[in-house]
């Protein structure tokens, strides 16, 4: 089986915007190795000339009239925001 | 005797004859919750004040236009957004999140005159099958408080089984309505993908998720699905397919019905006692005029691997939105933007969620995308084709809902592969996008066993017809756990 190492945990965590201590990375490397082995079972299936199924229903070009609907109230939405000012969401200085 | 174990039809008769008011029905639900939920722990939040105010308004409303669900209490799984009421997904990430709009399904139950009494516990972000993964509390199975209620809609199933509410909404991505319904001895339907709008359902795996009703009886289930179905401009994957009256299908007549039993569903890994109850149920259906044939779903054994690859890939993308910026948990210790993302997500998500995000990220990464994600989508095609070829010759597929009855709390090892193997009976239905129901079909050591009936796309009416015929010929749905006895 493909071993998912602690280094792999740190490497993929970076894409997922997660962070793990070295100790946690060891634990997750075991857990995810099991999943990798589990997913590898698919390799034995013959899928030549089989189309991937992206969606359970065949529906195309679902359109509606281009008019604004269900516009949410900004003040209500800002009530969930930790820090905001003048209707804008505040984050730490990024420059 | 509590009103919460009565059917919708019985409650409507009482309301119609003014023997009870909507307010009294609502109060009875809160009384049951107060008496039982300390042990069951199904609810994460109660909305008593709003519910009683709505009940009073309904009592004063015109008699005209009252439907079959008018004035009846319902609980909502906590991953379905409710305006003004916290919707946590049982995650620290959304502990204080108060939505500013209602999910379409919630709008529809409101429009039907139902009274929402609160929000129901679940596995964090619906990732789990025991409800032990909730960040807040573990729900207990009303039939045996030492056991899990199943999951992820464990709160929704346990609340109905205990007689706290007669109706609830759950969600089913890989069995999360059907398996807890089976474990708790109630009726749970996973509708066809697209039958019910997903607008306002916090997304786990968008190509698999569906909202579904959980009730005590098949008729009540049909009534609730009637209420929540239909195309919705807020969810472009909802189907414009016409919604029939599901209740009209409950004729009791299944003469000539062709039932397929996949040999994989009564094979290795399924408990003997569960198999026995399913075989006995098939005899009941046969006695009602159905014919039974054995079939094979050859790609079943890959269903679980396919499901985990697709569901985690979609989840890793869907859960990217929880970044600590606009809503949800934000880490106090973060000093810059990157740290807000990393620390808020790492502190806000539980282990199971992180595990799935990590594997999903791996499955979608440039080096593994073809061999894992695309491969899984191709196997998904094969799984859907297996079902389609069975349905060329049969009307429904019948088997167990779960390989076992409810396990003891804490009793399922962290061995995820064992848990995942249990999913084989349910996940393939989500992969194919077809509907399936779980109904009570017996007991094993005092714990309920669920019978699963699977149908073609948009053929919920036939599933209900079969489920109802079985229910009328048996009395499993009439049994209730002793925990609810003596209340009221």
PDB file of N, CA, C and O in Angstrom, chain A residues 4 9 12 16-19 31-32 34-36 38-39 42 44-45 47 50-53 55-57 59 62 69-70 76 80-81 83 89-92 94, chain B residues 83 98 100 193 207 233-234 236-238 302 304-306 325-326 330 337-338 340 342 345-346 355 358-359 361-362 365 375 377-378 380-382 416-417 420 431:
ATOM      1  N   UNK A   4       0.971   7.049   3.506  1.00  0.00           N
ATOM      2  CA  UNK A   4       0.774   8.503   3.570  1.00  0.00           C
ATOM      3  C   UNK A   4       1.589   8.985   4.765  1.00  0.00           C
ATOM      4  O   UNK A   4       1.240   8.728   5.911  1.00  0.00           O
ATOM      5  N   UNK A   9       1.164  14.664   5.163  1.00  0.00           N
ATOM      6  CA  UNK A   9       0.111  15.359   5.911  1.00  0.00           C
ATOM      7  C   UNK A   9       0.380  16.859   5.874  1.00  0.00           C
ATOM      8  O   UNK A   9      -0.504  17.655   5.524  1.00  0.00           O
ATOM      9  N   UNK A  12      -0.178  18.253   2.137  1.00  0.00           N
ATOM     10  CA  UNK A  12      -1.564  18.425   1.682  1.00  0.00           C
ATOM     11  C   UNK A  12      -2.355  19.367   2.593  1.00  0.00           C
ATOM     12  O   UNK A  12      -3.284  20.035   2.143  1.00  0.00           O
ATOM     13  N   UNK A  16      -5.171  22.533   1.928  1.00  0.00           N
ATOM     14  CA  UNK A  16      -6.497  22.512   2.560  1.00  0.00           C
ATOM     15  C   UNK A  16      -6.620  23.619   3.608  1.00  0.00           C
ATOM     16  O   UNK A  16      -7.655  23.707   4.273  1.00  0.00           O
ATOM     17  N   UNK A  17      -5.601  24.425   3.766  1.00  0.00           N
ATOM     18  CA  UNK A  17      -5.562  25.469   4.788  1.00  0.00           C
ATOM     19  C   UNK A  17      -5.894  24.884   6.165  1.00  0.00           C
ATOM     20  O   UNK A  17      -6.776  25.334   6.882  1.00  0.00           O
ATOM     21  N   UNK A  18      -5.145  23.823   6.473  1.00  0.00           N
ATOM     22  CA  UNK A  18      -5.194  23.234   7.814  1.00  0.00           C
ATOM     23  C   UNK A  18      -3.766  23.200   8.326  1.00  0.00           C
ATOM     24  O   UNK A  18      -2.811  23.253   7.535  1.00  0.00           O
ATOM     25  N   UNK A  19      -3.619  23.119   9.615  1.00  0.00           N
ATOM     26  CA  UNK A  19      -2.267  22.992  10.148  1.00  0.00           C
ATOM     27  C   UNK A  19      -2.255  21.920  11.234  1.00  0.00           C
ATOM     28  O   UNK A  19      -3.220  21.784  11.989  1.00  0.00           O
ATOM     29  N   UNK A  31      -4.169   7.447   9.866  1.00  0.00           N
ATOM     30  CA  UNK A  31      -5.594   7.463   9.495  1.00  0.00           C
ATOM     31  C   UNK A  31      -5.749   7.573   7.977  1.00  0.00           C
ATOM     32  O   UNK A  31      -6.539   6.865   7.356  1.00  0.00           O
ATOM     33  N   UNK A  32      -4.983   8.479   7.388  1.00  0.00           N
ATOM     34  CA  UNK A  32      -5.173   8.726   5.958  1.00  0.00           C
ATOM     35  C   UNK A  32      -4.562   7.603   5.122  1.00  0.00           C
ATOM     36  O   UNK A  32      -5.079   7.269   4.054  1.00  0.00           O
ATOM     37  N   UNK A  34      -4.881   4.541   5.796  1.00  0.00           N
ATOM     38  CA  UNK A  34      -5.967   3.559   5.694  1.00  0.00           C
ATOM     39  C   UNK A  34      -6.934   3.942   4.579  1.00  0.00           C
ATOM     40  O   UNK A  34      -7.404   3.094   3.825  1.00  0.00           O
ATOM     41  N   UNK A  35      -7.247   5.252   4.511  1.00  0.00           N
ATOM     42  CA  UNK A  35      -8.165   5.725   3.472  1.00  0.00           C
ATOM     43  C   UNK A  35      -7.557   5.565   2.082  1.00  0.00           C
ATOM     44  O   UNK A  35      -8.251   5.210   1.130  1.00  0.00           O
ATOM     45  N   UNK A  36      -6.261   5.829   1.981  1.00  0.00           N
ATOM     46  CA  UNK A  36      -5.591   5.708   0.680  1.00  0.00           C
ATOM     47  C   UNK A  36      -5.665   4.259   0.208  1.00  0.00           C
ATOM     48  O   UNK A  36      -5.993   3.982  -0.950  1.00  0.00           O
ATOM     49  N   UNK A  38      -7.885   2.116   1.059  1.00  0.00           N
ATOM     50  CA  UNK A  38      -9.297   1.892   0.776  1.00  0.00           C
ATOM     51  C   UNK A  38      -9.642   2.397  -0.628  1.00  0.00           C
ATOM     52  O   UNK A  38     -10.285   1.707  -1.414  1.00  0.00           O
ATOM     53  N   UNK A  39      -9.181   3.608  -0.945  1.00  0.00           N
ATOM     54  CA  UNK A  39      -9.444   4.196  -2.264  1.00  0.00           C
ATOM     55  C   UNK A  39      -8.717   3.445  -3.379  1.00  0.00           C
ATOM     56  O   UNK A  39      -9.206   3.363  -4.506  1.00  0.00           O
ATOM     57  N   UNK A  42     -10.137   0.872  -6.007  1.00  0.00           N
ATOM     58  CA  UNK A  42     -10.775   1.229  -7.274  1.00  0.00           C
ATOM     59  C   UNK A  42      -9.885   0.907  -8.473  1.00  0.00           C
ATOM     60  O   UNK A  42     -10.381   0.740  -9.590  1.00  0.00           O
ATOM     61  N   UNK A  44      -8.458  -1.665  -9.406  1.00  0.00           N
ATOM     62  CA  UNK A  44      -8.660  -2.957 -10.070  1.00  0.00           C
ATOM     63  C   UNK A  44      -9.900  -2.978 -10.977  1.00  0.00           C
ATOM     64  O   UNK A  44     -10.096  -3.928 -11.717  1.00  0.00           O
ATOM     65  N   UNK A  45     -10.721  -1.931 -10.934  1.00  0.00           N
ATOM     66  CA  UNK A  45     -11.939  -1.928 -11.752  1.00  0.00           C
ATOM     67  C   UNK A  45     -11.593  -1.511 -13.189  1.00  0.00           C
ATOM     68  O   UNK A  45     -10.883  -0.533 -13.400  1.00  0.00           O
ATOM     69  N   UNK A  47     -12.307   0.352 -16.216  1.00  0.00           N
ATOM     70  CA  UNK A  47     -13.175   1.483 -16.582  1.00  0.00           C
ATOM     71  C   UNK A  47     -12.843   2.007 -17.976  1.00  0.00           C
ATOM     72  O   UNK A  47     -13.132   3.150 -18.296  1.00  0.00           O
ATOM     73  N   UNK A  50     -15.487   3.953 -20.186  1.00  0.00           N
ATOM     74  CA  UNK A  50     -16.598   4.343 -19.311  1.00  0.00           C
ATOM     75  C   UNK A  50     -16.504   5.850 -19.063  1.00  0.00           C
ATOM     76  O   UNK A  50     -15.450   6.363 -18.702  1.00  0.00           O
ATOM     77  N   UNK A  51     -17.603   6.526 -19.260  1.00  0.00           N
ATOM     78  CA  UNK A  51     -17.639   7.981 -19.018  1.00  0.00           C
ATOM     79  C   UNK A  51     -17.776   8.249 -17.519  1.00  0.00           C
ATOM     80  O   UNK A  51     -18.527   7.558 -16.834  1.00  0.00           O
ATOM     81  N   UNK A  52     -17.095   9.266 -17.016  1.00  0.00           N
ATOM     82  CA  UNK A  52     -17.295   9.611 -15.602  1.00  0.00           C
ATOM     83  C   UNK A  52     -18.689  10.189 -15.370  1.00  0.00           C
ATOM     84  O   UNK A  52     -19.218  10.898 -16.223  1.00  0.00           O
ATOM     85  N   UNK A  53     -19.289   9.857 -14.236  1.00  0.00           N
ATOM     86  CA  UNK A  53     -20.617  10.373 -13.885  1.00  0.00           C
ATOM     87  C   UNK A  53     -20.397  11.579 -12.962  1.00  0.00           C
ATOM     88  O   UNK A  53     -19.970  11.426 -11.826  1.00  0.00           O
ATOM     89  N   UNK A  55     -22.792  13.901 -12.292  1.00  0.00           N
ATOM     90  CA  UNK A  55     -24.016  14.393 -11.686  1.00  0.00           C
ATOM     91  C   UNK A  55     -25.089  13.325 -11.817  1.00  0.00           C
ATOM     92  O   UNK A  55     -25.167  12.682 -12.855  1.00  0.00           O
ATOM     93  N   UNK A  56     -25.907  13.126 -10.778  1.00  0.00           N
ATOM     94  CA  UNK A  56     -26.887  12.039 -10.854  1.00  0.00           C
ATOM     95  C   UNK A  56     -28.031  12.277 -11.827  1.00  0.00           C
ATOM     96  O   UNK A  56     -28.689  11.326 -12.236  1.00  0.00           O
ATOM     97  N   UNK A  57     -28.309  13.503 -12.197  1.00  0.00           N
ATOM     98  CA  UNK A  57     -29.384  13.760 -13.162  1.00  0.00           C
ATOM     99  C   UNK A  57     -28.792  14.457 -14.370  1.00  0.00           C
ATOM    100  O   UNK A  57     -27.911  15.306 -14.239  1.00  0.00           O
ATOM    101  N   UNK A  59     -29.090  17.156 -16.521  1.00  0.00           N
ATOM    102  CA  UNK A  59     -29.795  18.430 -16.725  1.00  0.00           C
ATOM    103  C   UNK A  59     -28.789  19.416 -17.301  1.00  0.00           C
ATOM    104  O   UNK A  59     -27.639  19.460 -16.879  1.00  0.00           O
ATOM    105  N   UNK A  62     -29.635  25.148 -16.940  1.00  0.00           N
ATOM    106  CA  UNK A  62     -30.771  25.549 -16.118  1.00  0.00           C
ATOM    107  C   UNK A  62     -30.704  27.072 -15.960  1.00  0.00           C
ATOM    108  O   UNK A  62     -29.776  27.596 -15.359  1.00  0.00           O
ATOM    109  N   UNK A  69     -33.227  38.482  -7.171  1.00  0.00           N
ATOM    110  CA  UNK A  69     -34.207  37.842  -6.297  1.00  0.00           C
ATOM    111  C   UNK A  69     -33.527  37.487  -4.986  1.00  0.00           C
ATOM    112  O   UNK A  69     -32.311  37.333  -4.935  1.00  0.00           O
ATOM    113  N   UNK A  70     -34.310  37.325  -3.952  1.00  0.00           N
ATOM    114  CA  UNK A  70     -33.788  36.852  -2.668  1.00  0.00           C
ATOM    115  C   UNK A  70     -32.577  37.658  -2.205  1.00  0.00           C
ATOM    116  O   UNK A  70     -31.564  37.118  -1.790  1.00  0.00           O
ATOM    117  N   UNK A  76     -28.148  42.407   8.426  1.00  0.00           N
ATOM    118  CA  UNK A  76     -28.387  41.089   9.035  1.00  0.00           C
ATOM    119  C   UNK A  76     -27.189  40.164   8.814  1.00  0.00           C
ATOM    120  O   UNK A  76     -26.778  39.424   9.700  1.00  0.00           O
ATOM    121  N   UNK A  80     -23.262  38.411  11.756  1.00  0.00           N
ATOM    122  CA  UNK A  80     -22.465  37.195  11.992  1.00  0.00           C
ATOM    123  C   UNK A  80     -20.962  37.456  11.842  1.00  0.00           C
ATOM    124  O   UNK A  80     -20.149  36.578  12.086  1.00  0.00           O
ATOM    125  N   UNK A  81     -20.598  38.647  11.398  1.00  0.00           N
ATOM    126  CA  UNK A  81     -19.194  38.930  11.092  1.00  0.00           C
ATOM    127  C   UNK A  81     -18.484  39.437  12.343  1.00  0.00           C
ATOM    128  O   UNK A  81     -18.983  40.319  13.040  1.00  0.00           O
ATOM    129  N   UNK A  83     -15.551  41.122  12.805  1.00  0.00           N
ATOM    130  CA  UNK A  83     -15.129  42.534  12.767  1.00  0.00           C
ATOM    131  C   UNK A  83     -15.564  43.160  11.452  1.00  0.00           C
ATOM    132  O   UNK A  83     -15.276  42.618  10.381  1.00  0.00           O
ATOM    133  N   UNK A  89     -16.087  43.898   5.662  1.00  0.00           N
ATOM    134  CA  UNK A  89     -15.530  42.933   6.612  1.00  0.00           C
ATOM    135  C   UNK A  89     -14.053  43.237   6.833  1.00  0.00           C
ATOM    136  O   UNK A  89     -13.297  43.430   5.873  1.00  0.00           O
ATOM    137  N   UNK A  90     -13.653  43.283   8.112  1.00  0.00           N
ATOM    138  CA  UNK A  90     -12.258  43.608   8.437  1.00  0.00           C
ATOM    139  C   UNK A  90     -11.419  42.351   8.607  1.00  0.00           C
ATOM    140  O   UNK A  90     -11.837  41.384   9.246  1.00  0.00           O
ATOM    141  N   UNK A  91     -10.226  42.385   8.017  1.00  0.00           N
ATOM    142  CA  UNK A  91      -9.245  41.324   8.249  1.00  0.00           C
ATOM    143  C   UNK A  91      -7.939  42.014   8.646  1.00  0.00           C
ATOM    144  O   UNK A  91      -7.795  43.219   8.443  1.00  0.00           O
ATOM    145  N   UNK A  92      -6.994  41.267   9.222  1.00  0.00           N
ATOM    146  CA  UNK A  92      -5.714  41.902   9.575  1.00  0.00           C
ATOM    147  C   UNK A  92      -5.025  42.473   8.333  1.00  0.00           C
ATOM    148  O   UNK A  92      -5.241  41.982   7.213  1.00  0.00           O
ATOM    149  N   UNK A  94      -2.847  42.992   5.366  1.00  0.00           N
ATOM    150  CA  UNK A  94      -2.178  41.938   4.578  1.00  0.00           C
ATOM    151  C   UNK A  94      -0.969  42.478   3.820  1.00  0.00           C
ATOM    152  O   UNK A  94      -0.333  41.767   3.058  1.00  0.00           O
TER     153      UNK A  94
ATOM    154  N   UNK B  83     -33.763  30.742   9.651  1.00  0.00           N
ATOM    155  CA  UNK B  83     -33.564  32.181   9.859  1.00  0.00           C
ATOM    156  C   UNK B  83     -33.737  32.543  11.336  1.00  0.00           C
ATOM    157  O   UNK B  83     -34.758  32.220  11.949  1.00  0.00           O
ATOM    158  N   UNK B  98     -25.830  32.338  13.027  1.00  0.00           N
ATOM    159  CA  UNK B  98     -27.282  32.528  12.937  1.00  0.00           C
ATOM    160  C   UNK B  98     -27.625  32.913  11.495  1.00  0.00           C
ATOM    161  O   UNK B  98     -27.285  33.999  11.046  1.00  0.00           O
ATOM    162  N   UNK B 100     -29.417  34.081   7.980  1.00  0.00           N
ATOM    163  CA  UNK B 100     -30.292  35.218   7.672  1.00  0.00           C
ATOM    164  C   UNK B 100     -31.397  34.821   6.691  1.00  0.00           C
ATOM    165  O   UNK B 100     -32.148  35.664   6.231  1.00  0.00           O
ATOM    166  N   UNK B 193     -32.328  12.255  -6.005  1.00  0.00           N
ATOM    167  CA  UNK B 193     -31.535  13.481  -6.076  1.00  0.00           C
ATOM    168  C   UNK B 193     -32.291  14.508  -6.938  1.00  0.00           C
ATOM    169  O   UNK B 193     -32.742  14.189  -8.035  1.00  0.00           O
ATOM    170  N   UNK B 207     -23.166  16.451  -4.989  1.00  0.00           N
ATOM    171  CA  UNK B 207     -23.793  15.568  -5.983  1.00  0.00           C
ATOM    172  C   UNK B 207     -24.484  14.379  -5.314  1.00  0.00           C
ATOM    173  O   UNK B 207     -25.033  13.514  -5.989  1.00  0.00           O
ATOM    174  N   UNK B 233     -35.988  27.648  -7.817  1.00  0.00           N
ATOM    175  CA  UNK B 233     -35.027  28.446  -8.592  1.00  0.00           C
ATOM    176  C   UNK B 233     -33.744  28.721  -7.811  1.00  0.00           C
ATOM    177  O   UNK B 233     -32.732  29.117  -8.369  1.00  0.00           O
ATOM    178  N   UNK B 234     -33.769  28.490  -6.503  1.00  0.00           N
ATOM    179  CA  UNK B 234     -32.552  28.716  -5.709  1.00  0.00           C
ATOM    180  C   UNK B 234     -31.599  27.502  -5.731  1.00  0.00           C
ATOM    181  O   UNK B 234     -30.521  27.563  -5.181  1.00  0.00           O
ATOM    182  N   UNK B 236     -30.343  25.016  -8.741  1.00  0.00           N
ATOM    183  CA  UNK B 236     -30.482  24.665 -10.160  1.00  0.00           C
ATOM    184  C   UNK B 236     -30.391  23.156 -10.378  1.00  0.00           C
ATOM    185  O   UNK B 236     -30.665  22.677 -11.469  1.00  0.00           O
ATOM    186  N   UNK B 237     -30.017  22.390  -9.358  1.00  0.00           N
ATOM    187  CA  UNK B 237     -30.018  20.934  -9.509  1.00  0.00           C
ATOM    188  C   UNK B 237     -31.337  20.316  -9.044  1.00  0.00           C
ATOM    189  O   UNK B 237     -31.515  19.105  -9.099  1.00  0.00           O
ATOM    190  N   UNK B 238     -32.278  21.146  -8.578  1.00  0.00           N
ATOM    191  CA  UNK B 238     -33.589  20.604  -8.228  1.00  0.00           C
ATOM    192  C   UNK B 238     -34.348  20.304  -9.514  1.00  0.00           C
ATOM    193  O   UNK B 238     -34.168  20.988 -10.519  1.00  0.00           O
ATOM    194  N   UNK B 302     -17.391  -2.055  -4.671  1.00  0.00           N
ATOM    195  CA  UNK B 302     -16.591  -0.835  -4.837  1.00  0.00           C
ATOM    196  C   UNK B 302     -17.347   0.428  -4.405  1.00  0.00           C
ATOM    197  O   UNK B 302     -16.825   1.532  -4.482  1.00  0.00           O
ATOM    198  N   UNK B 304     -18.337   1.623  -1.540  1.00  0.00           N
ATOM    199  CA  UNK B 304     -17.829   2.372  -0.404  1.00  0.00           C
ATOM    200  C   UNK B 304     -16.576   3.178  -0.773  1.00  0.00           C
ATOM    201  O   UNK B 304     -16.466   4.357  -0.432  1.00  0.00           O
ATOM    202  N   UNK B 305     -15.647   2.564  -1.507  1.00  0.00           N
ATOM    203  CA  UNK B 305     -14.440   3.292  -1.939  1.00  0.00           C
ATOM    204  C   UNK B 305     -14.801   4.441  -2.883  1.00  0.00           C
ATOM    205  O   UNK B 305     -14.223   5.528  -2.820  1.00  0.00           O
ATOM    206  N   UNK B 306     -15.755   4.180  -3.762  1.00  0.00           N
ATOM    207  CA  UNK B 306     -16.196   5.206  -4.706  1.00  0.00           C
ATOM    208  C   UNK B 306     -16.821   6.372  -3.954  1.00  0.00           C
ATOM    209  O   UNK B 306     -16.509   7.546  -4.197  1.00  0.00           O
ATOM    210  N   UNK B 325     -13.563  34.250   8.157  1.00  0.00           N
ATOM    211  CA  UNK B 325     -13.653  35.669   7.789  1.00  0.00           C
ATOM    212  C   UNK B 325     -15.080  36.207   7.918  1.00  0.00           C
ATOM    213  O   UNK B 325     -15.342  37.099   8.711  1.00  0.00           O
ATOM    214  N   UNK B 326     -16.013  35.654   7.140  1.00  0.00           N
ATOM    215  CA  UNK B 326     -17.344  36.271   7.078  1.00  0.00           C
ATOM    216  C   UNK B 326     -18.288  35.782   8.168  1.00  0.00           C
ATOM    217  O   UNK B 326     -19.125  36.516   8.650  1.00  0.00           O
ATOM    218  N   UNK B 330     -13.612  32.164  14.410  1.00  0.00           N
ATOM    219  CA  UNK B 330     -12.341  32.786  14.044  1.00  0.00           C
ATOM    220  C   UNK B 330     -11.377  32.642  15.228  1.00  0.00           C
ATOM    221  O   UNK B 330     -11.700  33.036  16.348  1.00  0.00           O
ATOM    222  N   UNK B 337      -3.643  37.224   8.059  1.00  0.00           N
ATOM    223  CA  UNK B 337      -4.730  36.592   7.315  1.00  0.00           C
ATOM    224  C   UNK B 337      -4.513  35.080   7.146  1.00  0.00           C
ATOM    225  O   UNK B 337      -5.423  34.283   7.371  1.00  0.00           O
ATOM    226  N   UNK B 338      -3.307  34.700   6.770  1.00  0.00           N
ATOM    227  CA  UNK B 338      -2.991  33.279   6.584  1.00  0.00           C
ATOM    228  C   UNK B 338      -3.243  32.500   7.876  1.00  0.00           C
ATOM    229  O   UNK B 338      -3.795  31.401   7.859  1.00  0.00           O
ATOM    230  N   UNK B 340      -5.340  33.342  10.222  1.00  0.00           N
ATOM    231  CA  UNK B 340      -6.793  33.251  10.451  1.00  0.00           C
ATOM    232  C   UNK B 340      -7.335  31.998   9.768  1.00  0.00           C
ATOM    233  O   UNK B 340      -8.065  31.209  10.357  1.00  0.00           O
ATOM    234  N   UNK B 342      -5.673  29.247   8.670  1.00  0.00           N
ATOM    235  CA  UNK B 342      -5.105  27.994   9.177  1.00  0.00           C
ATOM    236  C   UNK B 342      -5.618  27.664  10.570  1.00  0.00           C
ATOM    237  O   UNK B 342      -6.039  26.545  10.837  1.00  0.00           O
ATOM    238  N   UNK B 345      -9.612  27.171  10.923  1.00  0.00           N
ATOM    239  CA  UNK B 345     -10.050  25.873  10.394  1.00  0.00           C
ATOM    240  C   UNK B 345      -9.530  24.718  11.255  1.00  0.00           C
ATOM    241  O   UNK B 345     -10.261  23.759  11.516  1.00  0.00           O
ATOM    242  N   UNK B 346      -8.291  24.830  11.703  1.00  0.00           N
ATOM    243  CA  UNK B 346      -7.708  23.730  12.488  1.00  0.00           C
ATOM    244  C   UNK B 346      -8.334  23.632  13.869  1.00  0.00           C
ATOM    245  O   UNK B 346      -8.482  22.537  14.412  1.00  0.00           O
ATOM    246  N   UNK B 355     -10.032  14.847   8.630  1.00  0.00           N
ATOM    247  CA  UNK B 355      -9.612  13.637   7.927  1.00  0.00           C
ATOM    248  C   UNK B 355     -10.201  13.614   6.518  1.00  0.00           C
ATOM    249  O   UNK B 355      -9.518  13.346   5.533  1.00  0.00           O
ATOM    250  N   UNK B 358      -8.750  16.269   4.265  1.00  0.00           N
ATOM    251  CA  UNK B 358      -7.389  15.899   3.850  1.00  0.00           C
ATOM    252  C   UNK B 358      -7.411  14.850   2.735  1.00  0.00           C
ATOM    253  O   UNK B 358      -6.716  14.980   1.731  1.00  0.00           O
ATOM    254  N   UNK B 359      -8.231  13.804   2.910  1.00  0.00           N
ATOM    255  CA  UNK B 359      -8.259  12.771   1.877  1.00  0.00           C
ATOM    256  C   UNK B 359      -8.859  13.328   0.576  1.00  0.00           C
ATOM    257  O   UNK B 359      -8.383  13.025  -0.522  1.00  0.00           O
ATOM    258  N   UNK B 361      -8.675  16.386  -0.456  1.00  0.00           N
ATOM    259  CA  UNK B 361      -7.657  17.247  -1.064  1.00  0.00           C
ATOM    260  C   UNK B 361      -6.643  16.395  -1.825  1.00  0.00           C
ATOM    261  O   UNK B 361      -6.236  16.718  -2.949  1.00  0.00           O
ATOM    262  N   UNK B 362      -6.272  15.283  -1.205  1.00  0.00           N
ATOM    263  CA  UNK B 362      -5.340  14.335  -1.836  1.00  0.00           C
ATOM    264  C   UNK B 362      -5.960  13.775  -3.129  1.00  0.00           C
ATOM    265  O   UNK B 362      -5.317  13.738  -4.181  1.00  0.00           O
ATOM    266  N   UNK B 365      -5.800  16.253  -5.906  1.00  0.00           N
ATOM    267  CA  UNK B 365      -4.505  16.874  -6.227  1.00  0.00           C
ATOM    268  C   UNK B 365      -4.041  16.434  -7.612  1.00  0.00           C
ATOM    269  O   UNK B 365      -4.417  15.367  -8.103  1.00  0.00           O
ATOM    270  N   UNK B 375     -11.382   8.338 -11.609  1.00  0.00           N
ATOM    271  CA  UNK B 375     -11.634   6.891 -11.573  1.00  0.00           C
ATOM    272  C   UNK B 375     -12.932   6.597 -10.801  1.00  0.00           C
ATOM    273  O   UNK B 375     -13.776   5.814 -11.245  1.00  0.00           O
ATOM    274  N   UNK B 377     -15.448   8.552 -10.349  1.00  0.00           N
ATOM    275  CA  UNK B 377     -16.628   8.985 -11.116  1.00  0.00           C
ATOM    276  C   UNK B 377     -16.980   7.969 -12.197  1.00  0.00           C
ATOM    277  O   UNK B 377     -18.149   7.800 -12.540  1.00  0.00           O
ATOM    278  N   UNK B 378     -15.954   7.285 -12.734  1.00  0.00           N
ATOM    279  CA  UNK B 378     -16.231   6.237 -13.740  1.00  0.00           C
ATOM    280  C   UNK B 378     -16.875   5.010 -13.080  1.00  0.00           C
ATOM    281  O   UNK B 378     -17.806   4.427 -13.621  1.00  0.00           O
ATOM    282  N   UNK B 380     -18.605   5.133 -10.506  1.00  0.00           N
ATOM    283  CA  UNK B 380     -19.964   5.586 -10.174  1.00  0.00           C
ATOM    284  C   UNK B 380     -20.910   5.294 -11.348  1.00  0.00           C
ATOM    285  O   UNK B 380     -22.047   4.849 -11.146  1.00  0.00           O
ATOM    286  N   UNK B 381     -20.443   5.529 -12.560  1.00  0.00           N
ATOM    287  CA  UNK B 381     -21.242   5.211 -13.752  1.00  0.00           C
ATOM    288  C   UNK B 381     -21.607   3.728 -13.767  1.00  0.00           C
ATOM    289  O   UNK B 381     -22.762   3.361 -14.026  1.00  0.00           O
ATOM    290  N   UNK B 382     -20.623   2.873 -13.452  1.00  0.00           N
ATOM    291  CA  UNK B 382     -20.876   1.426 -13.461  1.00  0.00           C
ATOM    292  C   UNK B 382     -21.899   1.034 -12.390  1.00  0.00           C
ATOM    293  O   UNK B 382     -22.760   0.178 -12.623  1.00  0.00           O
ATOM    294  N   UNK B 416     -11.978   2.892  10.927  1.00  0.00           N
ATOM    295  CA  UNK B 416     -12.892   3.510   9.980  1.00  0.00           C
ATOM    296  C   UNK B 416     -13.307   2.555   8.866  1.00  0.00           C
ATOM    297  O   UNK B 416     -14.426   2.618   8.384  1.00  0.00           O
ATOM    298  N   UNK B 417     -12.438   1.651   8.502  1.00  0.00           N
ATOM    299  CA  UNK B 417     -12.766   0.793   7.363  1.00  0.00           C
ATOM    300  C   UNK B 417     -13.936  -0.133   7.701  1.00  0.00           C
ATOM    301  O   UNK B 417     -14.786  -0.419   6.862  1.00  0.00           O
ATOM    302  N   UNK B 420     -16.918   1.973   7.387  1.00  0.00           N
ATOM    303  CA  UNK B 420     -17.151   2.268   5.982  1.00  0.00           C
ATOM    304  C   UNK B 420     -17.761   1.063   5.268  1.00  0.00           C
ATOM    305  O   UNK B 420     -18.639   1.198   4.428  1.00  0.00           O
ATOM    306  N   UNK B 431     -25.025   7.328  -4.804  1.00  0.00           N
ATOM    307  CA  UNK B 431     -24.180   7.440  -5.998  1.00  0.00           C
ATOM    308  C   UNK B 431     -25.043   7.400  -7.258  1.00  0.00           C
ATOM    309  O   UNK B 431     -24.811   8.153  -8.205  1.00  0.00           O
TER     310      UNK B 431
END
